[in-house]
Tab-separated table of C-alpha atoms and ligand atoms in Angstrom:
chain	number	residue	atom	x	y	z
A	1	MET	CA	42.187	18.879	-9.737
A	2	GLY	CA	41.412	15.530	-8.156
A	3	LYS	CA	38.099	13.774	-7.806
A	4	GLN	CA	37.405	15.219	-4.386
A	5	THR	CA	37.420	18.775	-5.699
A	6	GLU	CA	35.303	17.875	-8.731
A	7	ARG	CA	32.663	16.590	-6.327
A	8	GLU	CA	32.194	20.077	-4.930
A	9	LEU	CA	29.055	21.801	-6.167
A	10	PHE	CA	30.585	25.261	-5.991
A	11	HIS	CA	33.298	26.368	-8.413
A	12	ARG	CA	36.050	28.730	-7.338
A	13	HIS	CA	36.425	31.886	-9.394
A	14	PRO	CA	39.732	31.888	-11.314
A	15	ASP	CA	40.529	35.411	-10.003
A	16	ASN	CA	40.405	34.298	-6.365
A	17	PRO	CA	41.016	35.766	-3.932
A	18	ILE	CA	38.946	38.623	-5.311
A	19	LEU	CA	39.688	41.012	-2.422
A	20	SER	CA	42.531	41.246	0.061
A	21	VAL	CA	44.313	43.927	2.107
A	22	LYS	CA	46.416	44.907	-0.867
A	23	ASP	CA	43.213	46.258	-2.494
A	24	TRP	CA	42.268	48.225	0.612
A	25	PRO	CA	42.328	52.048	0.628
A	26	TYR	CA	43.723	52.125	4.189
A	27	ASN	CA	46.007	49.929	6.273
A	28	ALA	CA	44.464	46.801	7.723
A	29	ASN	CA	45.563	43.376	8.856
A	30	SER	CA	42.923	41.364	6.986
A	31	VAL	CA	39.611	41.600	5.104
A	32	PHE	CA	37.275	38.604	5.238
A	33	ASN	CA	33.817	37.196	6.152
A	34	SER	CA	31.715	39.730	4.234
A	35	ALA	CA	27.960	40.017	3.881
A	36	ALA	CA	26.863	40.155	0.228
A	37	VAL	CA	23.765	41.759	-1.321
A	38	GLU	CA	22.699	43.269	-4.618
A	39	VAL	CA	21.944	47.003	-4.470
A	40	GLU	CA	20.901	48.914	-7.583
A	41	GLY	CA	22.637	46.504	-9.932
A	42	ASN	CA	25.865	46.417	-7.906
A	43	ILE	CA	27.149	43.681	-5.678
A	44	LEU	CA	27.736	45.245	-2.278
A	45	LEU	CA	29.979	43.461	0.177
A	46	LEU	CA	29.921	44.610	3.777
A	47	VAL	CA	33.396	43.439	4.651
A	48	ARG	CA	34.799	42.556	8.040
A	49	VAL	CA	38.103	44.415	8.325
A	50	GLU	CA	40.485	43.570	11.150
A	51	ASP	CA	42.848	46.350	12.198
A	52	PHE	CA	46.314	45.970	13.683
A	53	ARG	CA	44.899	45.921	17.216
A	54	GLY	CA	42.869	42.802	16.329
A	55	ILE	CA	39.574	44.760	16.482
A	56	SER	CA	37.155	44.439	13.542
A	57	HIS	CA	34.834	46.949	11.819
A	58	PHE	CA	32.817	46.895	8.558
A	59	THR	CA	33.577	48.591	5.254
A	60	ALA	CA	31.396	48.550	2.134
A	61	ALA	CA	32.846	47.544	-1.251
A	62	ARG	CA	30.767	47.810	-4.450
A	63	SER	CA	31.306	46.277	-7.882
A	64	ARG	CA	29.149	46.030	-11.000
A	65	ASP	CA	30.242	42.477	-11.890
A	66	GLY	CA	30.907	41.339	-8.318
A	67	VAL	CA	34.465	40.334	-9.201
A	68	THR	CA	36.497	43.326	-10.384
A	69	LYS	CA	36.754	47.132	-10.078
A	70	TRP	CA	35.696	47.336	-6.458
A	71	ASP	CA	34.765	50.763	-5.211
A	72	ILE	CA	35.726	50.563	-1.536
A	73	ASP	CA	34.672	53.180	1.028
A	74	PRO	CA	37.834	55.158	1.854
A	75	GLU	CA	37.182	54.855	5.606
A	76	PRO	CA	35.373	52.352	7.836
A	77	THR	CA	31.646	52.348	7.011
A	78	LEU	CA	30.467	51.060	10.401
A	79	ARG	CA	32.837	51.186	13.374
A	80	PRO	CA	32.339	49.606	16.780
A	81	ASP	CA	30.842	52.172	19.161
A	82	PRO	CA	31.828	51.009	22.659
A	83	ALA	CA	31.026	54.398	24.218
A	84	ASN	CA	27.322	53.959	23.431
A	85	HIS	CA	27.368	50.183	22.946
A	86	PRO	CA	29.695	48.583	25.503
A	87	GLU	CA	28.965	45.180	23.949
A	88	GLU	CA	31.077	46.298	20.959
A	89	LEU	CA	34.215	46.811	23.066
A	90	TRP	CA	36.304	44.261	21.172
A	91	GLY	CA	34.812	44.928	17.761
A	92	ILE	CA	32.032	43.933	15.389
A	93	GLU	CA	32.379	40.816	13.239
A	94	ASP	CA	30.811	38.573	10.585
A	95	PRO	CA	27.833	40.604	9.267
A	96	ARG	CA	24.881	38.911	7.532
A	97	VAL	CA	22.543	41.245	5.659
A	98	THR	CA	18.909	40.608	4.725
A	99	ARG	CA	16.534	42.795	2.728
A	100	LEU	CA	13.236	43.330	4.575
A	101	GLU	CA	10.908	44.567	1.806
A	102	GLU	CA	8.132	44.916	4.361
A	103	LEU	CA	10.140	47.625	6.176
A	104	GLN	CA	11.971	48.940	3.086
A	105	LYS	CA	15.260	48.407	4.957
A	106	TRP	CA	18.252	46.156	5.162
A	107	VAL	CA	18.901	44.452	8.484
A	108	ILE	CA	22.409	43.494	9.546
A	109	ALA	CA	22.897	40.709	12.071
A	110	TYR	CA	26.458	40.798	13.407
A	111	THR	CA	28.632	39.575	16.218
A	112	ALA	CA	29.383	42.206	18.844
A	113	TYR	CA	32.442	41.110	20.781
A	114	SER	CA	31.656	42.054	24.381
A	115	LYS	CA	33.654	41.528	27.564
A	116	ALA	CA	31.236	38.730	28.424
A	117	GLY	CA	31.800	37.032	25.053
A	118	PRO	CA	30.415	37.334	21.510
A	119	LEU	CA	26.711	38.120	21.180
A	120	VAL	CA	24.185	38.900	18.426
A	121	SER	CA	23.435	42.557	17.621
A	122	LEU	CA	21.207	44.029	14.915
A	123	ALA	CA	21.350	47.263	12.941
A	124	THR	CA	19.262	48.549	10.046
A	125	THR	CA	20.159	50.727	7.091
A	126	LYS	CA	18.555	52.090	3.943
A	127	ASP	CA	21.735	53.117	2.159
A	128	PHE	CA	24.778	51.398	3.744
A	129	SER	CA	26.019	54.802	4.775
A	130	THR	CA	23.939	55.573	7.871
A	131	PHE	CA	22.915	52.860	10.301
A	132	GLU	CA	20.452	52.523	13.148
A	133	ARG	CA	21.494	50.131	15.875
A	134	LEU	CA	18.798	47.978	17.452
A	135	GLY	CA	21.355	46.799	20.020
A	136	PRO	CA	22.103	43.338	21.381
A	137	VAL	CA	19.266	40.859	20.803
A	138	MET	CA	20.850	37.653	22.111
A	139	PRO	CA	23.128	37.397	25.168
A	140	PRO	CA	26.592	35.797	24.991
A	141	GLU	CA	27.749	33.459	23.806
A	142	ASP	CA	25.790	33.613	20.584
A	143	LYS	CA	26.788	34.383	16.977
A	144	ASP	CA	26.270	33.324	13.325
A	145	ALA	CA	22.859	34.972	13.089
A	146	ALA	CA	20.728	36.033	10.122
A	147	ILE	CA	17.120	37.127	9.680
A	148	PHE	CA	14.737	35.535	7.171
A	149	PRO	CA	13.597	38.037	4.506
A	150	LYS	CA	9.877	37.354	5.073
A	151	LEU	CA	7.407	37.468	7.922
A	152	PHE	CA	5.976	34.162	9.131
A	153	GLY	CA	2.463	35.286	10.003
A	154	ASP	CA	3.265	38.493	11.851
A	155	ARG	CA	6.677	37.450	13.145
A	156	TRP	CA	10.238	37.776	11.920
A	157	ALA	CA	12.469	34.721	12.271
A	158	MET	CA	16.179	34.553	13.024
A	159	LEU	CA	18.666	31.706	12.931
A	160	HIS	CA	21.543	31.926	15.407
A	161	ARG	CA	24.016	29.763	17.289
A	162	PRO	CA	24.095	29.964	21.073
A	163	VAL	CA	26.913	28.218	22.923
A	164	ALA	CA	26.461	26.706	26.372
A	165	ARG	CA	29.039	27.521	29.053
A	166	SER	CA	29.904	23.851	29.385
A	167	PRO	CA	32.481	22.957	26.700
A	168	SER	CA	31.168	19.375	26.660
A	169	LEU	CA	27.850	20.543	25.152
A	170	PRO	CA	27.536	20.920	21.348
A	171	ALA	CA	26.965	24.264	19.581
A	172	ASN	CA	23.759	23.972	17.509
A	173	ILE	CA	21.645	26.219	15.276
A	174	TRP	CA	18.519	27.718	16.891
A	175	LEU	CA	15.518	29.543	15.477
A	176	SER	CA	13.766	32.404	17.287
A	177	PHE	CA	10.826	34.684	16.472
A	178	SER	CA	10.049	38.347	17.032
A	179	HIS	CA	7.300	40.876	16.313
A	180	ASP	CA	9.612	43.896	16.405
A	181	LEU	CA	13.156	42.568	15.643
A	182	ILE	CA	14.172	43.525	19.219
A	183	HIS	CA	12.397	41.082	21.531
A	184	TRP	CA	12.907	37.448	20.533
A	185	GLY	CA	11.207	34.291	21.813
A	186	ASN	CA	9.837	30.834	20.913
A	187	HIS	CA	13.461	29.656	20.800
A	188	GLN	CA	13.882	26.238	19.195
A	189	GLU	CA	16.910	24.129	18.388
A	190	ILE	CA	16.540	23.096	14.756
A	191	VAL	CA	19.856	21.790	13.380
A	192	CYS	CA	22.230	19.938	15.687
A	193	ALA	CA	25.937	19.304	15.346
A	194	ARG	CA	26.667	15.639	14.772
A	195	GLU	CA	29.013	13.601	16.950
A	196	GLY	CA	32.190	11.569	16.798
A	197	SER	CA	34.285	11.827	13.649
A	198	TRP	CA	31.709	13.642	11.472
A	199	TRP	CA	32.904	16.757	9.604
A	200	ASP	CA	30.227	18.760	11.437
A	201	ALA	CA	30.599	17.207	14.877
A	202	ASN	CA	30.189	19.290	18.058
A	203	LYS	CA	30.063	22.758	16.476
A	204	ILE	CA	28.026	24.132	13.595
A	205	GLY	CA	26.770	27.626	12.713
A	206	LEU	CA	24.797	29.435	10.050
A	207	SER	CA	26.826	30.808	7.133
A	208	ALA	CA	24.891	32.949	4.601
A	209	PRO	CA	21.288	34.123	5.270
A	210	PRO	CA	18.415	31.767	4.289
A	211	LEU	CA	17.755	31.648	0.532
A	212	GLU	CA	14.187	31.107	-0.707
A	213	THR	CA	13.852	28.337	-3.323
A	214	SER	CA	10.910	26.538	-4.925
A	215	GLU	CA	11.561	23.566	-2.598
A	216	GLY	CA	12.062	25.407	0.688
A	217	TRP	CA	14.575	27.611	2.506
A	218	LEU	CA	18.141	26.755	1.585
A	219	ILE	CA	20.362	27.076	4.638
A	220	LEU	CA	24.124	27.152	4.238
A	221	TYR	CA	25.994	26.207	7.391
A	222	HIS	CA	29.547	25.573	8.495
A	223	GLY	CA	30.746	22.568	10.418
A	224	VAL	CA	33.919	22.651	12.470
A	225	ARG	CA	36.103	19.579	12.678
A	226	THR	CA	38.695	19.724	15.442
A	227	THR	CA	41.973	18.037	14.596
A	228	PRO	CA	45.336	17.838	16.393
A	229	SER	CA	46.643	20.591	14.074
A	230	GLY	CA	43.639	22.942	14.362
A	231	SER	CA	40.047	23.243	13.200
A	232	ILE	CA	38.735	22.735	9.647
A	233	TYR	CA	35.730	24.856	8.611
A	234	ARG	CA	33.627	23.218	5.864
A	235	LEU	CA	30.128	23.807	4.466
A	236	GLY	CA	26.911	21.853	4.234
A	237	VAL	CA	23.288	22.631	3.366
A	238	VAL	CA	19.916	22.072	4.975
A	239	LEU	CA	16.455	22.548	3.480
A	240	LEU	CA	13.720	23.990	5.714
A	241	ASP	CA	9.991	24.013	5.051
A	242	ILE	CA	9.022	27.227	3.279
A	243	ASP	CA	6.016	27.980	5.532
A	244	ASP	CA	7.306	26.436	8.744
A	245	PRO	CA	11.071	26.971	9.077
A	246	THR	CA	11.148	24.914	12.268
A	247	ARG	CA	10.739	21.850	10.012
A	248	VAL	CA	13.979	20.389	8.618
A	249	ILE	CA	13.255	18.616	5.318
A	250	ARG	CA	16.747	17.561	4.168
A	251	ARG	CA	20.352	17.768	5.310
A	252	THR	CA	23.569	16.905	3.530
A	253	ASP	CA	25.615	14.096	4.992
A	254	GLU	CA	28.792	15.102	3.162
A	255	TRP	CA	30.256	18.576	3.161
A	256	ILE	CA	29.764	20.406	-0.130
A	257	PHE	CA	32.737	22.788	0.060
A	258	GLY	CA	35.906	22.878	2.125
A	259	PRO	CA	39.374	24.441	2.210
A	260	LYS	CA	41.452	23.208	-0.731
A	261	ALA	CA	43.055	26.221	-2.449
A	262	THR	CA	46.183	27.699	-0.876
A	263	TYR	CA	44.393	30.953	0.049
A	264	GLU	CA	41.855	28.861	2.014
A	265	ARG	CA	44.434	26.586	3.598
A	266	GLU	CA	46.967	29.214	4.733
A	267	GLY	CA	46.333	32.524	6.427
A	268	ASP	CA	45.760	34.052	9.859
A	269	VAL	CA	43.625	31.001	10.633
A	270	ASP	CA	44.386	28.033	8.388
A	271	ASP	CA	41.767	25.816	6.753
A	272	VAL	CA	38.764	28.104	6.893
A	273	VAL	CA	36.038	28.834	4.345
A	274	PHE	CA	33.498	31.172	5.964
A	275	PRO	CA	30.700	32.654	3.787
A	276	CYS	CA	28.486	35.355	5.316
A	277	GLY	CA	26.614	36.149	2.108
A	278	TRP	CA	25.402	34.820	-1.223
A	279	VAL	CA	23.677	36.599	-4.087
A	280	MET	CA	21.565	35.191	-6.919
A	281	ARG	CA	22.537	36.425	-10.379
A	282	CYS	CA	20.384	34.849	-13.120
A	283	ASP	CA	20.364	31.147	-12.210
A	284	THR	CA	23.662	31.240	-10.377
A	285	ILE	CA	24.471	31.585	-6.701
A	286	ASN	CA	27.508	33.758	-6.047
A	287	MET	CA	28.877	32.730	-2.676
A	288	TYR	CA	31.314	35.208	-1.120
A	289	TYR	CA	33.454	33.722	1.613
A	290	GLY	CA	36.269	34.598	3.935
A	291	ALA	CA	39.285	32.407	3.235
A	292	ALA	CA	41.666	31.535	6.081
A	293	ASP	CA	40.513	34.698	7.951
A	294	SER	CA	42.698	36.671	5.514
A	295	CYS	CA	40.920	37.491	2.253
A	296	ILE	CA	37.637	37.235	0.326
A	297	ALA	CA	36.957	34.658	-2.373
A	298	LEU	CA	34.049	33.839	-4.652
A	299	ALA	CA	32.591	30.483	-5.638
A	300	THR	CA	29.559	29.941	-7.867
A	301	ALA	CA	26.973	27.206	-8.326
A	302	ARG	CA	23.797	26.765	-10.341
A	303	LEU	CA	20.847	27.042	-7.964
A	304	ASP	CA	18.976	24.195	-9.712
A	305	LYS	CA	21.982	21.892	-9.167
A	306	ILE	CA	22.103	22.695	-5.467
A	307	VAL	CA	18.354	22.194	-5.125
A	308	SER	CA	18.383	18.852	-6.974
A	309	PHE	CA	21.358	17.783	-4.887
A	310	ILE	CA	19.718	18.614	-1.555
A	311	LEU	CA	16.602	16.726	-2.647
A	312	THR	CA	18.745	13.579	-2.990
A	313	CYS	CA	19.988	13.988	0.594
A	314	PRO	CA	18.549	12.084	3.538
A	315	ASN	CA	15.023	13.004	4.420
A	316	HIS	CA	15.184	13.377	8.151
A	317	SER	CA	14.886	15.969	10.828
A	318	SER	CA	17.451	17.061	13.369
A	319	SER	CA	16.792	13.919	15.403
A	320	ASP	CA	19.799	11.916	16.503
A	321	TRP	CA	19.710	9.276	13.759
A	322	TRP	CA	23.490	9.522	13.178
A	323	LYS	CA	24.368	8.233	16.644
A	324	SER	CA	23.426	4.637	15.869
B	401	LIG	C1	34.581	31.599	13.917
B	401	LIG	C2	34.287	33.072	13.695
B	401	LIG	C3	34.781	33.555	12.347
B	401	LIG	C4	36.130	33.021	11.967
B	401	LIG	C5	36.231	31.524	12.260
B	401	LIG	C6	37.611	30.949	11.965
B	401	LIG	O1	34.340	31.250	15.244
B	401	LIG	O2	34.901	33.801	14.709
B	401	LIG	O3	34.830	34.948	12.361
B	401	LIG	O4	36.332	33.228	10.598
B	401	LIG	O5	35.916	31.296	13.613
B	401	LIG	O6	38.612	31.602	12.704
């Protein structure tokens, strides 16, 4: 591969795509954008499955090595429930799962596709078989949300991406706090989309949930570049202060991963890499990502390499330095 691909910090698994509809136990249009966690020594992916109506649900897939021999639930694990949750009328999408040791539960932040637009909903589970919905926590339009695994003082923190009604306004990443996971406040904009020809101009959003490192919270985000032939979804990283996640310490200027392989470049939506989960195994980050809204792929990177890389990135906050 050429120089540009070698520059990427993440390495694609040779078996990619590791999951697609041909592996699925029931008919579906596409499987993509899965959450990823480790449960009792297995990698568990909570996979977004789109049916032939265009409506999405979640199905759990488990594998010991996180690459092969997936044990996939024979039926949808969590379906939209529009009768009790009208905000799920057009499906549930893009789950991000965080372990909350404090509560001995997993919390799933997902997009509920309501008539008024996509919004952020939460559900909790102990076993990925039964779920308790906490309901919508952010009004539309808002998506790309994940909860931090730790309390800050006595408050939980959530990253999310509200979108203003005016299309001329950028879509930026916000941070909010809550005592009970249901009522959220102290909303603050912390990472802003850049402008002009930047790869992450006008629209960004959180990808996988925040990852705790010795240097701070590692935040993986996607930037959307609009081109005459469609949008390109690429990835960058931000480092947040470990005790005060409102403080941005570093941010990559260049994207660290973007669509290159055929399964990322061609699919239901071309040129998309969209991770909703990453799992640490030994010193390695396993990043699971939706490719071209059609299948699931895996890319790996050494955590120490990512951390040393982000520490070489510009030391600035989300101020508008890039405009000048
Ligand atoms: C985003 C989300 C993702 C999707 C991506 C590319 O807005 O809706 O679910 O993968 O667009 O289509």
